[in-house]
XYZ file of C-alpha atoms in Angstrom:
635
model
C -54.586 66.909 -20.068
C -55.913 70.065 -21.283
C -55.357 73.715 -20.217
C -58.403 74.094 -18.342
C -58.435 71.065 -16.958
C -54.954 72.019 -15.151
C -56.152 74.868 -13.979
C -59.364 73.414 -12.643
C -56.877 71.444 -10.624
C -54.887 74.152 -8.870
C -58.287 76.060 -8.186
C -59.056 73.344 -6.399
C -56.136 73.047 -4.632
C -56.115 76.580 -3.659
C -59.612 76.786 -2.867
C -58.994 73.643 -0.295
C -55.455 74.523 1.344
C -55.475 78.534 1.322
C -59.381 79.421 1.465
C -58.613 82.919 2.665
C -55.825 83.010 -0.321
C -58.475 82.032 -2.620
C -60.783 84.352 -2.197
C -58.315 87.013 -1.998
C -57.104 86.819 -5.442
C -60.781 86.645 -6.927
C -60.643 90.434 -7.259
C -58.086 89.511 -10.032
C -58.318 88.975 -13.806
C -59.470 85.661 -14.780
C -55.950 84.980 -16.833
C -54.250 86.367 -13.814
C -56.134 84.691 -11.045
C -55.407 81.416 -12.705
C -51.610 82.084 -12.910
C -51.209 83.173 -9.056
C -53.002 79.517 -8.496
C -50.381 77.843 -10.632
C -47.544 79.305 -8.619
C -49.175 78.365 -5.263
C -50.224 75.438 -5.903
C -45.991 74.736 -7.379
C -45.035 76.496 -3.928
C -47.369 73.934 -1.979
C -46.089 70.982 -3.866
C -42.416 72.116 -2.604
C -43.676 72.435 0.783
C -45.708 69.454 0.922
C -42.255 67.384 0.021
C -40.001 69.304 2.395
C -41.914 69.059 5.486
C -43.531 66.023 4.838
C -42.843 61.945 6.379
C -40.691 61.023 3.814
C -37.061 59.948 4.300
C -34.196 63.037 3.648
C -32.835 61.051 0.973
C -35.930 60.610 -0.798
C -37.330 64.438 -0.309
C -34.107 65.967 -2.060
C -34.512 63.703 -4.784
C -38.099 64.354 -5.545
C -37.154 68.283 -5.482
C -33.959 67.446 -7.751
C -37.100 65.926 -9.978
C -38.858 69.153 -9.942
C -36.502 71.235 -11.539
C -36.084 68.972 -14.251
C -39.915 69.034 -14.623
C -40.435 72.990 -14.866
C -39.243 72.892 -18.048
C -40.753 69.165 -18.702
C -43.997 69.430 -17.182
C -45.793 66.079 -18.618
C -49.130 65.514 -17.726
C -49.219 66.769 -14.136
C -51.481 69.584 -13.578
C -49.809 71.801 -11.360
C -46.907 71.882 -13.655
C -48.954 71.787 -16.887
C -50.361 74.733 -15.074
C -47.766 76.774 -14.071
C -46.192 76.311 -17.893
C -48.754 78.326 -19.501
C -48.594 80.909 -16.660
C -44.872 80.972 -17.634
C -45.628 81.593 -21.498
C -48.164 83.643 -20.619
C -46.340 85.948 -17.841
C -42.619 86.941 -17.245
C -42.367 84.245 -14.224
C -39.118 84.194 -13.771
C -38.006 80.692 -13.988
C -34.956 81.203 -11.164
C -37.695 82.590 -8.862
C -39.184 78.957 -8.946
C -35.839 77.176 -8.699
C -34.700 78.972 -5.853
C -37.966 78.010 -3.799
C -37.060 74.124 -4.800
C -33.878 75.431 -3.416
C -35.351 76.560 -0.298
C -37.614 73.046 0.229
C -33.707 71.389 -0.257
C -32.141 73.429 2.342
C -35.189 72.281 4.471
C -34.464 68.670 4.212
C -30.398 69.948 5.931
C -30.998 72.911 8.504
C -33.551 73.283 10.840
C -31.983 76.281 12.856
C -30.375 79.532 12.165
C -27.392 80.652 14.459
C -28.062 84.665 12.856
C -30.497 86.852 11.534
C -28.647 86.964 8.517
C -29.299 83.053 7.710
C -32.587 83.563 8.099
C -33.410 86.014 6.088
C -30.877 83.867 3.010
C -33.053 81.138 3.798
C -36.582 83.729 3.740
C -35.700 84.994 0.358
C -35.482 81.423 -1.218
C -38.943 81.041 -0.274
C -41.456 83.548 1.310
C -39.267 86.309 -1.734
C -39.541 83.580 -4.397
C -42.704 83.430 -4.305
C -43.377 86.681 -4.279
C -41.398 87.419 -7.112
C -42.742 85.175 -9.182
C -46.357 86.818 -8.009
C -45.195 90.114 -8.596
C -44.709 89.084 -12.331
C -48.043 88.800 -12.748
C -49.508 90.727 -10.660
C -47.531 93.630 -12.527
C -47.329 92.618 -15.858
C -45.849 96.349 -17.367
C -43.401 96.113 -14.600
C -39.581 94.679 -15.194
C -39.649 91.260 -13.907
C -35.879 91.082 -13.939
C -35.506 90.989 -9.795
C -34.140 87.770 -8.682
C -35.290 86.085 -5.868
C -31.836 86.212 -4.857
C -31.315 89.915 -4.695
C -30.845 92.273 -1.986
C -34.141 94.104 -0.541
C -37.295 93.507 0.976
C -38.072 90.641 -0.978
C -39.149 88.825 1.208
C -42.157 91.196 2.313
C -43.457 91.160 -1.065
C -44.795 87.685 -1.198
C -48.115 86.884 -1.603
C -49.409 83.789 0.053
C -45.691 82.966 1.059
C -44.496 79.892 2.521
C -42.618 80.906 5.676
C -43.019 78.047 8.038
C -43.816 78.692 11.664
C -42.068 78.521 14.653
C -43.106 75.037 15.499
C -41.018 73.759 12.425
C -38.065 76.172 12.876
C -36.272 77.690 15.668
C -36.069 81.650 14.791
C -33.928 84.312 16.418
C -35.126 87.309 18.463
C -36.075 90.728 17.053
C -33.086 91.457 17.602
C -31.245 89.200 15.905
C -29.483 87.103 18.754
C -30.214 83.434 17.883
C -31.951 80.717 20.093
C -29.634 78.122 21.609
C -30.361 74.953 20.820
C -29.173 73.559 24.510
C -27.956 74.922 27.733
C -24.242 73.882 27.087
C -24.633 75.740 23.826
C -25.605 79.209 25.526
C -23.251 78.429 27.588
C -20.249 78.326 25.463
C -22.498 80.855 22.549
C -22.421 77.955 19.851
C -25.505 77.497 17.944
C -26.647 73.842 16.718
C -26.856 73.810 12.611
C -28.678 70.598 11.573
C -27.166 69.591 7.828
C -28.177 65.776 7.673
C -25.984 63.707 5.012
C -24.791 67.533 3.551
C -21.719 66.258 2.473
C -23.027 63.279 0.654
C -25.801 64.983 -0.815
C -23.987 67.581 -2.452
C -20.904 65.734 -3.503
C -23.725 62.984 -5.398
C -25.097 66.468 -6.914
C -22.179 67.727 -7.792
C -21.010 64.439 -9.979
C -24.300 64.948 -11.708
C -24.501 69.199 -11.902
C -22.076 70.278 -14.364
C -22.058 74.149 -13.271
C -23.883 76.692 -10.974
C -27.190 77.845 -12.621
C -27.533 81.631 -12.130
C -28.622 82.693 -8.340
C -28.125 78.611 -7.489
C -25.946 79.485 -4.946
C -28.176 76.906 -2.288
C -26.905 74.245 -4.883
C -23.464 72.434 -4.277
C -22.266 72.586 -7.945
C -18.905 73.289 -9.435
C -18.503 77.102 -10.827
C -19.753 78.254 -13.707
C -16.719 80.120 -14.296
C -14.621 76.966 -14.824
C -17.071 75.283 -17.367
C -16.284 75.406 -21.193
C -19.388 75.761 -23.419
C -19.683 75.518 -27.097
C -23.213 76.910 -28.728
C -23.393 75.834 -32.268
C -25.404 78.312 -34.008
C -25.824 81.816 -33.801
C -29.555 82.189 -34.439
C -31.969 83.773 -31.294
C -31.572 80.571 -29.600
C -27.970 80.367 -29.690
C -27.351 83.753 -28.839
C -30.167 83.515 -25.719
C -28.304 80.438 -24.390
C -25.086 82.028 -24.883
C -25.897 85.079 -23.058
C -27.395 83.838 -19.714
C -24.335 81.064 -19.991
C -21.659 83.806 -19.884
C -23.427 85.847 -17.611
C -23.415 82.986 -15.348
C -19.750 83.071 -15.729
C -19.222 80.514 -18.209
C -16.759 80.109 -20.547
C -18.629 80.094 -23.769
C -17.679 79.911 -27.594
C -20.352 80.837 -30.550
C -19.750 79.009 -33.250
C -22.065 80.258 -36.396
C -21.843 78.400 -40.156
C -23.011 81.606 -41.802
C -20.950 84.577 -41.783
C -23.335 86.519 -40.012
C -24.944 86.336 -36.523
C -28.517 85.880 -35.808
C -30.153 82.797 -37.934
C -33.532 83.139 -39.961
C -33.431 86.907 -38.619
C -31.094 88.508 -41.167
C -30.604 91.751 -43.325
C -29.507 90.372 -47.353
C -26.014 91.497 -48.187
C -26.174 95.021 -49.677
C -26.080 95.483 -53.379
C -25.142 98.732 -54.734
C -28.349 100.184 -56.049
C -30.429 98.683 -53.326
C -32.512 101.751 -51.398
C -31.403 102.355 -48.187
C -31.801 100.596 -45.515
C -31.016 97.335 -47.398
C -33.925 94.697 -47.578
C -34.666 91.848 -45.009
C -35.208 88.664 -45.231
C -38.404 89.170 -44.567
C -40.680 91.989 -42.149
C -40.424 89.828 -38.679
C -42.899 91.499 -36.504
C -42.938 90.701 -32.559
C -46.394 91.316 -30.100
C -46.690 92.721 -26.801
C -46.489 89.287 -25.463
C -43.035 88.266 -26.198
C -41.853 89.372 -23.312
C -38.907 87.333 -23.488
C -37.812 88.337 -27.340
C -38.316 92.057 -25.772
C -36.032 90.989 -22.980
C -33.263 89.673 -25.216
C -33.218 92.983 -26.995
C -32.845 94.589 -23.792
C -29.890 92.919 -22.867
C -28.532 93.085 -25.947
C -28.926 97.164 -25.949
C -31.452 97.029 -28.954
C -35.101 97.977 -27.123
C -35.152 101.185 -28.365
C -34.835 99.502 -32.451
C -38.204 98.422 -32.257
C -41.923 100.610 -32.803
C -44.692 99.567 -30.578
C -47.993 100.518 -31.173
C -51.600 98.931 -29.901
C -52.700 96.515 -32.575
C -54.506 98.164 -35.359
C -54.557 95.907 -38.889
C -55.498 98.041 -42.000
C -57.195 95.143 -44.090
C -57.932 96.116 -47.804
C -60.224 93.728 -49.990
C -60.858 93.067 -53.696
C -62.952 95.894 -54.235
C -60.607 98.581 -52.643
C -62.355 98.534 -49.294
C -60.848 99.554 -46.198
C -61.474 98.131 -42.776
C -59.318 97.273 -39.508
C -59.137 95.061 -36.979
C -58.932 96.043 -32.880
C -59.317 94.466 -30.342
C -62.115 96.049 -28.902
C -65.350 94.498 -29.195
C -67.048 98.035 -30.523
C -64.115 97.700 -32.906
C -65.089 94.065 -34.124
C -68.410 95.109 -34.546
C -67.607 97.634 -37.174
C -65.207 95.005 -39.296
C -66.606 95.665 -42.876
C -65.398 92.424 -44.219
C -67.566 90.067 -42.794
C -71.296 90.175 -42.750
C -73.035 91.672 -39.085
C -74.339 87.856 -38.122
C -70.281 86.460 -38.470
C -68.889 89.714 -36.592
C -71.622 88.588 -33.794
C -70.645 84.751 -33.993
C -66.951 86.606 -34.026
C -67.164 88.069 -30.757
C -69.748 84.937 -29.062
C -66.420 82.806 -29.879
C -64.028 84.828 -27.968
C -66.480 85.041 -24.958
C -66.485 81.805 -24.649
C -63.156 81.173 -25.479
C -61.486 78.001 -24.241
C -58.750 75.528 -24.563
C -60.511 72.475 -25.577
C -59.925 70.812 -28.796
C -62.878 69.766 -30.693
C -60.801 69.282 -34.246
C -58.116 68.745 -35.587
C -57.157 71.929 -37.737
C -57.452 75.476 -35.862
C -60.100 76.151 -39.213
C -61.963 72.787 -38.128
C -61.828 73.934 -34.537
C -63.178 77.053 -36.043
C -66.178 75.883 -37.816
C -66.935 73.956 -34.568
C -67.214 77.091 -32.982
C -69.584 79.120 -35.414
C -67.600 80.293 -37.898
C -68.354 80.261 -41.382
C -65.830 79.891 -43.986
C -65.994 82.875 -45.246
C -65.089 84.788 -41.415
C -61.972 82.306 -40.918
C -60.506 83.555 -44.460
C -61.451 87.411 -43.892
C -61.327 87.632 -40.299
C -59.038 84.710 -38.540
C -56.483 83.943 -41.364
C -55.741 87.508 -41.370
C -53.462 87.269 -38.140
C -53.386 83.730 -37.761
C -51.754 82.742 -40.956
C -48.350 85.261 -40.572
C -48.272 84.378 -36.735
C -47.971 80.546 -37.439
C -46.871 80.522 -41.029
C -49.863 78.446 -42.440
C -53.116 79.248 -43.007
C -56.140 78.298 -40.508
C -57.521 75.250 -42.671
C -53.340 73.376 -41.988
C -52.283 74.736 -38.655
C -53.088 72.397 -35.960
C -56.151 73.490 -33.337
C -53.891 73.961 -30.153
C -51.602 76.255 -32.561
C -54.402 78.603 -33.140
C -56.048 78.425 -29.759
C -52.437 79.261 -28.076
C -52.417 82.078 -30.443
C -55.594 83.597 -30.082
C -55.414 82.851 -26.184
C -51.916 84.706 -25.675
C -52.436 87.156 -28.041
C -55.821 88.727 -28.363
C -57.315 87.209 -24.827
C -54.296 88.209 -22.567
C -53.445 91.687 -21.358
C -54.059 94.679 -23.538
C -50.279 95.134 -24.288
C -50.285 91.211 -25.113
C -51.542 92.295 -28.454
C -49.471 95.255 -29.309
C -47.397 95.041 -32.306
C -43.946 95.593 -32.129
C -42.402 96.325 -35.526
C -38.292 96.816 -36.115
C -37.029 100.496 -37.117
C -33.542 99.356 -38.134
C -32.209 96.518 -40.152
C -33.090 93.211 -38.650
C -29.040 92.010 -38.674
C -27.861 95.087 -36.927
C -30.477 94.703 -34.176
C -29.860 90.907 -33.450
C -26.575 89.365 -34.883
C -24.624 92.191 -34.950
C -25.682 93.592 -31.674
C -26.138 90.479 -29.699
C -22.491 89.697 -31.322
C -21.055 93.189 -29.261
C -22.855 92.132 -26.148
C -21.321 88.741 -26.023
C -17.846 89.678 -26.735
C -17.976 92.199 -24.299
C -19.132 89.964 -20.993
C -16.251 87.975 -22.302
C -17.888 84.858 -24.986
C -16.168 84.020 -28.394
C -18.177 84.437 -31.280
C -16.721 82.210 -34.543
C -18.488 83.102 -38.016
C -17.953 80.592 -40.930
C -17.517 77.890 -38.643
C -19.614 74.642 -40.090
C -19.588 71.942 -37.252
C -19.020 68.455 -38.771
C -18.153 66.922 -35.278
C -19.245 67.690 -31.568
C -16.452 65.742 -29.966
C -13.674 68.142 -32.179
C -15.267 71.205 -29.935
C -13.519 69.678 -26.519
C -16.243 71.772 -24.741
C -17.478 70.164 -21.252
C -20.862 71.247 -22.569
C -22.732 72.146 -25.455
C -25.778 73.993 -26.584
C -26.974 72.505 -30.375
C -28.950 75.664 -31.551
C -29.529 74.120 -35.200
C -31.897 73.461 -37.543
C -33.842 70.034 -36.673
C -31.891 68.191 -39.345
C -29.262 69.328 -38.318
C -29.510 68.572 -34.744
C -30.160 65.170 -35.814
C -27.628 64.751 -37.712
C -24.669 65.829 -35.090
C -26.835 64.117 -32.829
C -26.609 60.778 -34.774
C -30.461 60.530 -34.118
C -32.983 60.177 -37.001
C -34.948 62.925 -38.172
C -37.561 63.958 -36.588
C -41.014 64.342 -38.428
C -41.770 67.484 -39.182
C -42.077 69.899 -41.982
C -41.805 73.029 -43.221
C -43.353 76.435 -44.199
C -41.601 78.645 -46.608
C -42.172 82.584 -46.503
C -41.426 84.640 -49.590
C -40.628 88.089 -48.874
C -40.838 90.970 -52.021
C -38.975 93.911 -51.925
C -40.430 97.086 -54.199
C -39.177 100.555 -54.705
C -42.082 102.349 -56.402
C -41.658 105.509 -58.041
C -44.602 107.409 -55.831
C -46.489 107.012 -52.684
C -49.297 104.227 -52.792
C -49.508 102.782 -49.041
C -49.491 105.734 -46.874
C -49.656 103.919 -43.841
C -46.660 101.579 -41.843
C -48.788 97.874 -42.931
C -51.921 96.472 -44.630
C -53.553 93.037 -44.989
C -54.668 92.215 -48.430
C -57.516 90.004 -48.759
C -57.985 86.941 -51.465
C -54.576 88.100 -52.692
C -50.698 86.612 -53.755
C -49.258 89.755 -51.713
C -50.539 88.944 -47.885
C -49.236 91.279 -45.980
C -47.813 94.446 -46.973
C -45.242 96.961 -44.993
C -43.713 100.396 -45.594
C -40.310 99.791 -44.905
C -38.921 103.488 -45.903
C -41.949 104.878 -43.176
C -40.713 102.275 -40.240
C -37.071 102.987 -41.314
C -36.961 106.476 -41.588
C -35.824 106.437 -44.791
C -37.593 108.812 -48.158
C -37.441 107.015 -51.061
C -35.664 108.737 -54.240
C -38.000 110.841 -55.765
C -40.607 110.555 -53.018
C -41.024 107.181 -53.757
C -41.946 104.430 -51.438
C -40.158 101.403 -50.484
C -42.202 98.645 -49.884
C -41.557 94.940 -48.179
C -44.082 92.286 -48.957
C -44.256 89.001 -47.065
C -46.507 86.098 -48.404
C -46.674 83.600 -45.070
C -47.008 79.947 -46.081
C -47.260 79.987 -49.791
C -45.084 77.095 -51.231
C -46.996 78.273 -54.857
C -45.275 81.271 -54.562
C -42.121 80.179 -53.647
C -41.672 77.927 -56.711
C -41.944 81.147 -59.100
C -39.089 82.645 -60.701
C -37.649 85.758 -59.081
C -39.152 87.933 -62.050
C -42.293 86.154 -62.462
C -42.880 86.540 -58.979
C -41.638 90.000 -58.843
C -44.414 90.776 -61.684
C -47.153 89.206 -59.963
C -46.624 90.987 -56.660
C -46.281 94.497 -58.412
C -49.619 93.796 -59.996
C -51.116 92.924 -57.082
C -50.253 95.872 -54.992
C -50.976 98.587 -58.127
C -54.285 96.891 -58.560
C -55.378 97.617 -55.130
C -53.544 100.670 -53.908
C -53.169 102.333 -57.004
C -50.940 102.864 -60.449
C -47.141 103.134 -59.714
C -43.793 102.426 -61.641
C -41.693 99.676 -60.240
C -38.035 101.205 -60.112
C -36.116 98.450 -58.409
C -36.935 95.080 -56.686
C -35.798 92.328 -54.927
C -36.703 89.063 -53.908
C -35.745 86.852 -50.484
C -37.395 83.300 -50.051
C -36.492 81.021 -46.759
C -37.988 77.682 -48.458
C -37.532 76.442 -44.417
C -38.503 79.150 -42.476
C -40.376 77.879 -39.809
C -41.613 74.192 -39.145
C -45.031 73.820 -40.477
C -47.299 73.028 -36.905
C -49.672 71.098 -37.999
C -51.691 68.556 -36.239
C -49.273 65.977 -34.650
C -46.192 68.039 -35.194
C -45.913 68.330 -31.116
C -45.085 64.841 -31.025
C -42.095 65.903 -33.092
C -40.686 68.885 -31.650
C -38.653 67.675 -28.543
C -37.327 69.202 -25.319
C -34.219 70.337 -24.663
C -32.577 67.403 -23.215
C -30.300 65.107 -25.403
C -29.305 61.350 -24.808
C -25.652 62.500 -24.385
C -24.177 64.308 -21.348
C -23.678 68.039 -21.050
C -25.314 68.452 -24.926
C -28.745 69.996 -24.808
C -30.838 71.517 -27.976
C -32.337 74.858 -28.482
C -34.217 75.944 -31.371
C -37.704 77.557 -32.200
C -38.783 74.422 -33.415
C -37.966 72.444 -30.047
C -40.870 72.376 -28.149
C -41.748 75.388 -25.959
C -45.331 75.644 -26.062
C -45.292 78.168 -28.566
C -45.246 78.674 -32.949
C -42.329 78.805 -34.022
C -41.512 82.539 -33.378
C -38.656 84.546 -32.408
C -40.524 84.080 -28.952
C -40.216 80.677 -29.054
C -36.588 81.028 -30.044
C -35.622 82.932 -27.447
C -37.273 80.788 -25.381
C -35.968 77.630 -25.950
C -32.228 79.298 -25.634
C -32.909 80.152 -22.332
C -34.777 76.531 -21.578
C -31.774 75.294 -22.692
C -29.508 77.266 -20.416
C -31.139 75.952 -17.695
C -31.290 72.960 -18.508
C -27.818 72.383 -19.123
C -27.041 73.268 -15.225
C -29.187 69.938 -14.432
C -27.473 67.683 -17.332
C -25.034 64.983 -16.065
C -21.321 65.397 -16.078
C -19.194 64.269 -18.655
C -17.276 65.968 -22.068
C -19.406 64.431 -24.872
C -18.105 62.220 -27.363
């Protein structure tokens, strides 16, 4: 099922069990309207069960289902649905498991003896579902507040699911609660309806190893008294391992490398390399990565990163400048492409949509008016470094997702957001203090050969894919990969003048001032420069001086004469799994076959490239989903 054609479904839904609702939210942004009819039509779903004919029995287990299938969603529509809201807006995914928590507690209490259980019960679902409007509603806005907090939550939904007094018995204003009998006034004891309670939540609790954060509806055993082991301490690790020990767990990183933070790292510093020392590569982040921006909240580091409103400096053969906006006054003036493709440019994002029509994003390209000659100077020059291949290999949903999230969304969707310090002390190093401070072991140097050896009651696998198959003892899984090749320059005078550039038809794709971003002069009023060539396995078979030589041409040729004083050269031959068509079918969830071990990793599937988005993503997918994995140590 396509994108659209989930959404079509909750519009219709909407449309035919909240008309009023429906027309309501019209005054809304398309991209927003669509979300807010995602989360009803999730919040009607969880009503529907809990107040519906069904047995008690059979009601909690189809809402035990659902949380499972948030982060699953299949082919259902109103789940397919509300996934893309998710990667699209900072739903908060507790939010939506507290309302399933909320249709539960309908299935065991029918009546409140005080205010005060009321308004617990009002918060799990009129205030979840307001939350998880308010995130899109107010996309600028933190959309840290748990359903579960203290406040007026539950004023602020919209559309909220509060049932009526028919269905449940509800105190006074002023708080005194309704008898359920006479002899009960009498003796001022209220009835409380839990049906099977004990049952229920003993069978839960065999199957729930530990409390997920704000669960507290849930009958699970602490968090607090649960060991966890996360093998490796890339952004997926470290995500999983912070919202596990800020659940209370008792969690151990365990990192091969001797450094933290995974394909995000700063090289080991050399003696006469220019300060900062290099990267492993320039990893730039967009306005849309709301959870990667969230991470380096947490982990103290969202003031080590530049944000400015996308603006791509884009330098051709013949020494011509141009840039790419995203306005459409802005596309209109791209010198790079004739008038007639900056026209067909702008008809294809109109019309933009989700359906597939080829199998390559360039195919899907061509089938929507572009010529060749526009997807090489136009769409390769974001889409290739976002999904580390060029147009004409990355698979048509890759690119669509891209262009959707990124250019289509929210203005700030596309802002670029660009590091200022070196990449290991704003993620390893710093996500390394944070963790050892809420109370998590980190352990650099530590290869795993052997899950059972941990003698953790659960585990997060945050590895590479052959990796996790091999600990796994599954086979390994289909999919290849996309080297980048990073060049580091220190040229003996100014040639770039500006913090990036896109050079077209050339070895050197993208090019950034790292000594500008940084801070740091160059000796002699040099400039330090940090070029990053996105899916070039040519360029990654050169040898570290040829390379070096062809790069340095490259760049003097188009930006003018320099001396090369020092270089240096970083390739990650694996960097990212290549997504090309059919690689979905290879990138798996983040349940395991074996209890208590879940998987993590960019290249899992999340809906997204294979991004430090996606990374952060899947660490916190597989958080969660370790709070619904059944008991048992692993073996």
């Amino acid at each position: 099922m396509s994108i659209d054609q989930a959404y079509a479904e909750v519009d219709r839904i909407t449309r035919r069990e909240a008309r009023n609702f429906a027309y309501g939210i019209m005054v809304l942004p398309r991209p927003k309207r669509r979300a807010i009819a995602a989360i009803y039509a999730f919040a009607r779903r969880v009503d529907d069960i809990a107040d519906g004919a069904l047995p008690d029995d059979e009601k909690r287990e189809r809402l035990e289902q659902l949380h499972a299938d948030l982060d699953q969603p299949g082919s259902d529509p109103v789940l397919v649905a509300l996934a893309d809201a998710r990667s699209r807006y900072p739903v908060p995914a507790e939010a939506l498991h507290v309302l399933i928590d909320g249709g539960l507690q309908d299935t065991q209490q029918k009546r409140y003896a005080t205010f005060e259980e009321l308004h617990g019960y009002c918060r799990k679902v009129a205030g979840a579902v307001g939350v998880a409007c308010i995130a899109v509603r107010r996309r600028r806005e933190s959309s840290s507040t748990s359903a579960t907090s203290t406040g007026s939550i539950a004023s602020a939904s919209v559309g909220a699911r509060v049932q009526s007094s028919r269905e449940h018995e509800f105190p006074h204003v002023s708080g005194a609660a309704r008898a359920s009998e006479p002899s009960a006034r009498r003796e001022g004891q209220y009835r409380r309806v839990r049906p099977s309670a004990e049952r229920a939540g003993s069978r839960r609790q065999r199957r729930q190893p530990f409390a997920e954060p704000g669960s507290a509806g849930r009958e699970r055993k602490a968090a607090r008294d649960v060991r966890v082991s996360v093998v490796g301490g890339g952004l997926a690790g470290l995500a999983a391992a912070l919202d596990l020990v800020d659940a209370g767990a008792d969690v151990t990183v365990h990192e091969a490398r001797p450094t933290l933070g995974g394909a995000v790292q700063t090289l080991p510093e050399r003696d006469d390399d220019p300060k900062p020392p290099p990267d492993n590569g320039q990893h730039i982040a967009l306005g849309c990565f709301t959870e990667y921006l969230r991470f380096l909240d947490r982990i103290g580091q969202s003031g080590s990163v530049r944000r400015m409103k996308l603006e791509l400096p884009v330098l051709d053969e013949r020494r011509r400048w141009a840039t790419i906006r995203r306005s459409p006054l802005a596309l209109l003036r791209y010198g790079h492409v004739s008038f007639g493709e900056r026209l067909a440019i702008l008809r294809a994002l109109a019309g933009w949509n989700e359906t597939v029509h080829a199998e390559t994003f360039g195919g899907e390209l061509r089938a929507r008016g572009q010529s060749a000659h526009a997807v090489e100077c136009f769409w390769d020059v974001f889409v290739r470094p976002a999904l580390n291949l060029p147009a004409g290999e990355a698979s048509a949903e890759a690119g669509l997702f891209t262009v959707q999230t990124a250019l289509l969304g929210e203005a700030a969707d596309a802002d670029l957001v660009l590091p200022v310090r070196p990449l290991g002390e704003m993620h390893g190093e710093a996500a390394g203090r944070a963790l050892e401070a809420a109370g998590a072991s980190v352990e650099t140097g530590a290869r795993i050969d052997d899950l059972a050896a941990l003698g953790a009651e659960a585990i997060v696998l945050a590895v590479p894919p052959v990796e996790s198959a091999r600990l796994l003892g599954d086979s390994e899984p289909g999919l290849e990969h996309s080297p980048i090749v990073s060049v580091h320059l220190l040229f003996d005078r100014p040639i770039l003048r500006r913090p990036l550039a896109a050079l077209l038809n050339s070895p050197a794709h993208w090019v950034f001032n790292r000594g500008l971003l940084t801070g740091h002069l160059a000796e002699a009023k040099g400039e330090y420069l940090t070029v990053v060539s996105s899916g070039a396995p040519e360029l990654e078979a050169l040898r570290g001086r040829e390379l070096v030589e062809l790069i340095a041409v490259a760049l003097t040729e188009r930006l003018g004469e320099a001396e090369l004083l020092w270089s240096r050269v970083s390739r990650e031959p694996n960097a990212t799994i290549a997504v090309k068509s059919g690689s979905d079918a290879y990138r798996p969830g983040p349940q395991t076959d074996r209890p208590n071990v879940v998987r993590a990793g960019a290249w899992t599937a999340t809906r997204w490239p294979p991004t430090m988005e996606g990374a952060v993503r899947s660490g916190r997918a597989a958080a969660r989903a370790l709070t619904k994995a059944p008991a048992g140590v692993p073996a």
